[in-house]
mmCIF file of C-alpha atoms in Angstrom:
data_model
loop_
_atom_site.group_PDB
_atom_site.id
_atom_site.type_symbol
_atom_site.label_atom_id
_atom_site.label_comp_id
_atom_site.label_asym_id
_atom_site.label_seq_id
_atom_site.Cartn_x
_atom_site.Cartn_y
_atom_site.Cartn_z
ATOM 1 C CA MET A 1 0.000 0.000 0.000
ATOM 2 C CA SER A 2 1.379 3.400 -0.883
ATOM 3 C CA LYS A 3 2.093 6.076 1.690
ATOM 4 C CA LEU A 4 -0.581 8.306 0.160
ATOM 5 C CA SER A 5 -3.318 5.711 0.610
ATOM 6 C CA GLU A 6 -2.108 4.894 4.138
ATOM 7 C CA SER A 7 -2.255 8.562 5.155
ATOM 8 C CA TRP A 8 -5.696 8.927 3.569
ATOM 9 C CA ILE A 9 -6.993 5.898 5.493
ATOM 10 C CA LEU A 10 -5.510 7.219 8.759
ATOM 11 C CA LYS A 11 -7.067 10.665 8.234
ATOM 12 C CA LYS A 12 -10.414 9.085 7.430
ATOM 13 C CA ARG A 13 -10.215 6.880 10.539
ATOM 14 C CA GLU A 14 -9.261 9.871 12.736
ATOM 15 C CA LYS A 15 -12.200 11.856 11.371
ATOM 16 C CA LEU A 16 -14.637 9.026 12.091
ATOM 17 C CA ILE A 17 -13.262 8.453 15.592
ATOM 18 C CA GLY A 18 -13.600 12.101 16.648
ATOM 19 C CA ASP A 19 -16.867 12.689 14.782
ATOM 20 C CA PRO A 20 -19.837 12.887 17.184
ATOM 21 C CA SER A 21 -22.289 12.016 14.408
ATOM 22 C CA GLN A 22 -20.724 8.527 14.430
ATOM 23 C CA ALA A 23 -21.361 8.065 18.162
ATOM 24 C CA GLY A 24 -22.860 4.796 19.311
ATOM 25 C CA PRO A 25 -26.088 4.482 21.263
ATOM 26 C CA LEU A 26 -24.247 3.760 24.503
ATOM 27 C CA TRP A 27 -22.382 7.078 24.313
ATOM 28 C CA VAL A 28 -25.506 9.058 23.322
ATOM 29 C CA TYR A 29 -27.924 7.632 25.889
ATOM 30 C CA GLY A 30 -25.248 7.267 28.567
ATOM 31 C CA SER A 31 -24.338 10.944 28.243
ATOM 32 C CA LEU A 32 -28.020 11.902 28.436
ATOM 33 C CA PHE A 33 -28.341 9.839 31.624
ATOM 34 C CA LEU A 34 -25.310 11.612 33.106
ATOM 35 C CA CYS A 35 -26.773 14.985 32.085
ATOM 36 C CA TRP A 36 -30.011 14.088 33.853
ATOM 37 C CA PHE A 37 -27.999 13.078 36.899
ATOM 38 C CA LEU A 38 -26.228 16.478 36.811
ATOM 39 C CA ASP A 39 -29.656 18.119 36.790
ATOM 40 C CA LEU A 40 -30.493 16.328 40.046
ATOM 41 C CA LEU A 41 -27.600 18.000 41.859
ATOM 42 C CA PRO A 42 -28.537 20.983 44.056
ATOM 43 C CA TRP A 43 -26.800 23.690 42.010
ATOM 44 C CA ASN A 44 -29.521 23.440 39.375
ATOM 45 C CA GLU A 45 -32.189 24.790 41.751
ATOM 46 C CA ASN A 46 -30.875 28.237 40.982
ATOM 47 C CA LEU A 47 -32.212 29.626 37.709
ATOM 48 C CA ILE A 48 -28.783 30.999 36.815
ATOM 49 C CA PHE A 49 -27.331 27.673 35.691
ATOM 50 C CA PRO A 50 -28.626 26.060 32.491
ATOM 51 C CA SER A 51 -30.092 22.588 32.471
ATOM 52 C CA ALA A 52 -27.390 20.031 31.714
ATOM 53 C CA LEU A 53 -29.981 17.711 30.193
ATOM 54 C CA LEU A 54 -31.227 20.431 27.877
ATOM 55 C CA MET A 55 -27.652 21.183 26.804
ATOM 56 C CA GLY A 56 -27.109 17.478 26.145
ATOM 57 C CA LEU A 57 -30.320 17.268 24.136
ATOM 58 C CA ILE A 58 -29.238 20.286 22.087
ATOM 59 C CA PHE A 59 -25.863 18.685 21.380
ATOM 60 C CA TRP A 60 -27.329 15.376 20.251
ATOM 61 C CA ALA A 61 -30.054 17.140 18.232
ATOM 62 C CA ILE A 62 -27.248 18.809 16.276
ATOM 63 C CA TYR A 63 -24.965 15.838 15.728
ATOM 64 C CA CYS A 64 -27.101 12.721 15.995
ATOM 65 C CA PRO A 65 -30.794 13.589 15.469
ATOM 66 C CA GLN A 66 -31.587 10.066 14.257
ATOM 67 C CA ARG A 67 -31.021 8.755 17.805
ATOM 68 C CA LEU A 68 -33.103 11.465 19.492
ATOM 69 C CA TYR A 69 -36.793 10.612 19.246
ATOM 70 C CA PHE A 70 -39.378 13.163 20.305
ATOM 71 C CA LEU A 71 -41.035 10.582 22.536
ATOM 72 C CA LEU A 72 -37.710 10.183 24.352
ATOM 73 C CA VAL A 73 -37.352 13.970 24.634
ATOM 74 C CA PHE A 74 -40.893 14.272 25.965
ATOM 75 C CA LEU A 75 -40.375 11.476 28.505
ATOM 76 C CA LEU A 76 -37.116 13.066 29.664
ATOM 77 C CA GLY A 77 -39.038 16.316 30.159
ATOM 78 C CA ILE A 78 -41.658 14.491 32.217
ATOM 79 C CA LEU A 79 -38.839 12.891 34.228
ATOM 80 C CA VAL A 80 -37.358 16.335 34.943
ATOM 81 C CA ASP A 81 -40.810 17.623 35.885
ATOM 82 C CA ALA A 82 -41.230 14.769 38.350
ATOM 83 C CA SER A 83 -37.773 15.241 39.854
ATOM 84 C CA THR A 84 -38.069 19.024 40.250
ATOM 85 C CA GLY A 85 -41.705 19.181 41.307
ATOM 86 C CA ALA A 86 -42.704 21.323 38.336
ATOM 87 C CA VAL A 87 -46.062 21.230 36.582
ATOM 88 C CA PHE A 88 -46.236 18.057 34.484
ATOM 89 C CA GLY A 89 -45.456 18.856 30.883
ATOM 90 C CA GLN A 90 -43.682 22.132 31.561
ATOM 91 C CA ASN A 91 -40.151 20.911 30.854
ATOM 92 C CA ALA A 92 -41.449 18.394 28.323
ATOM 93 C CA LEU A 93 -42.869 21.243 26.226
ATOM 94 C CA ILE A 94 -39.639 23.228 26.563
ATOM 95 C CA PHE A 95 -37.472 20.253 25.611
ATOM 96 C CA CYS A 96 -39.600 19.379 22.568
ATOM 97 C CA CYS A 97 -39.677 22.978 21.287
ATOM 98 C CA VAL A 98 -35.937 23.443 21.768
ATOM 99 C CA VAL A 99 -35.036 20.122 20.123
ATOM 100 C CA TYR A 100 -37.302 20.911 17.176
ATOM 101 C CA ALA A 101 -35.688 24.334 16.725
ATOM 102 C CA VAL A 102 -32.204 22.833 16.917
ATOM 103 C CA GLU A 103 -33.014 20.043 14.475
ATOM 104 C CA CYS A 104 -34.179 22.677 12.001
ATOM 105 C CA MET A 105 -30.737 24.302 12.243
ATOM 106 C CA SER A 106 -28.659 21.129 12.702
ATOM 107 C CA LEU A 107 -27.141 20.898 9.219
ATOM 108 C CA ARG A 108 -25.851 24.453 9.416
ATOM 109 C CA LEU A 109 -24.618 24.083 12.994
ATOM 110 C CA GLN A 110 -22.563 20.971 12.231
ATOM 111 C CA TRP A 111 -20.203 22.991 10.070
ATOM 112 C CA LEU A 112 -19.473 25.624 12.711
ATOM 113 C CA SER A 113 -16.942 25.621 15.524
ATOM 114 C CA GLY A 114 -18.047 25.594 19.160
ATOM 115 C CA VAL A 115 -17.930 29.388 19.428
ATOM 116 C CA GLY A 116 -19.857 29.819 16.180
ATOM 117 C CA GLN A 117 -22.435 27.338 17.387
ATOM 118 C CA SER A 118 -22.875 29.167 20.686
ATOM 119 C CA ILE A 119 -23.535 32.420 18.827
ATOM 120 C CA ASN A 120 -26.039 30.755 16.501
ATOM 121 C CA LEU A 121 -27.695 28.944 19.413
ATOM 122 C CA LEU A 122 -28.432 32.169 21.338
ATOM 123 C CA PRO A 123 -32.061 32.280 20.089
ATOM 124 C CA VAL A 124 -32.480 28.644 21.146
ATOM 125 C CA PHE A 125 -30.995 29.393 24.565
ATOM 126 C CA LEU A 126 -33.478 32.292 24.801
ATOM 127 C CA LEU A 127 -36.384 30.054 23.815
ATOM 128 C CA SER A 128 -36.255 27.920 26.958
ATOM 129 C CA PRO A 129 -36.641 30.684 29.577
ATOM 130 C CA LEU A 130 -39.142 32.587 27.430
ATOM 131 C CA ILE A 131 -41.424 29.536 27.221
ATOM 132 C CA LEU A 132 -41.034 29.105 30.978
ATOM 133 C CA ILE A 133 -41.982 32.762 31.607
ATOM 134 C CA VAL A 134 -45.035 32.542 29.339
ATOM 135 C CA GLU A 135 -46.126 29.309 31.042
ATOM 136 C CA SER A 136 -45.716 30.816 34.503
ATOM 137 C CA PHE A 137 -47.778 33.886 33.520
ATOM 138 C CA MET A 138 -50.486 31.607 32.119
ATOM 139 C CA LEU A 139 -50.539 29.628 35.372
ATOM 140 C CA GLY A 140 -50.974 32.793 37.406
ATOM 141 C CA GLN A 141 -47.467 33.188 38.820
ATOM 142 C CA LEU A 142 -46.854 36.861 38.197
ATOM 143 C CA SER A 143 -43.413 37.087 39.824
ATOM 144 C CA PHE A 144 -40.720 38.013 37.333
ATOM 145 C CA SER A 145 -36.948 37.902 37.616
ATOM 146 C CA TRP A 146 -34.167 38.779 35.198
ATOM 147 C CA ASN A 147 -32.056 35.772 36.223
ATOM 148 C CA TRP A 148 -32.939 34.033 32.979
ATOM 149 C CA LEU A 149 -30.607 36.442 31.137
ATOM 150 C CA TYR A 150 -27.738 35.057 33.192
ATOM 151 C CA GLN A 151 -28.830 31.561 32.252
ATOM 152 C CA VAL A 152 -28.715 32.428 28.539
ATOM 153 C CA ALA A 153 -25.294 34.063 28.863
ATOM 154 C CA ILE A 154 -23.858 31.149 30.859
ATOM 155 C CA SER A 155 -25.282 28.684 28.314
ATOM 156 C CA ALA A 156 -23.549 30.533 25.475
ATOM 157 C CA VAL A 157 -20.253 30.677 27.376
ATOM 158 C CA ILE A 158 -20.364 27.010 28.441
ATOM 159 C CA TRP A 159 -21.398 25.675 25.031
ATOM 160 C CA PRO A 160 -17.900 25.350 23.425
ATOM 161 C CA ILE A 161 -16.635 23.391 26.456
ATOM 162 C CA TRP A 162 -19.815 21.292 26.536
ATOM 163 C CA ASN A 163 -19.433 20.619 22.818
ATOM 164 C CA TRP A 164 -15.838 19.488 23.312
ATOM 165 C CA ILE A 165 -16.716 17.179 26.215
ATOM 166 C CA LEU A 166 -19.713 15.500 24.586
ATOM 167 C CA SER A 167 -18.034 15.112 21.204
ATOM 168 C CA GLY A 168 -15.501 12.897 22.930
ATOM 169 C CA LYS A 169 -12.488 14.506 21.259
ATOM 170 C CA PHE A 170 -10.597 14.409 24.533
ATOM 171 C CA ARG A 171 -10.725 10.608 24.509
ATOM 172 C CA PHE A 172 -8.832 10.126 21.270
ATOM 173 C CA ARG A 173 -5.569 11.985 21.848
ATOM 174 C CA HIS A 174 -2.595 9.889 20.859
ATOM 175 C CA GLY A 175 0.730 10.954 22.351
#
């Protein structure tokens, strides 16, 4: 085999290994389970920090939408509602709307870097707290706080790191 074909095969193999769209079901669903577990920790009670599960769902809606079924997204939302004591369907509606919006933009977002994705995902990060505010006004809770702006800003800042961690590129460094 020539050196050119060997280098081409190695580059192709490296691209497939670090490519999150080639992730197996164990990595996808295992990372979503870990994200849900992170949401159970007490720091998420504050509205300043974004939902780790929602960030994980956004990531997999970009890179592997064929493994992310809306029934699964809805059931994960119901699971978060049950674990946080929220109104049933509140997070399920948010998760489904956000995943739908991200899947509409997924082909464009796959070509961008982590920073470019975080800039393009700002409207999606805004969608989650806005739906929550509208739902709370409809349910008669008229208290309003501007903490959701911090949540959007922190989501945009965390996204490149989150993207790097979930893509698994740290696992495939060869010394």
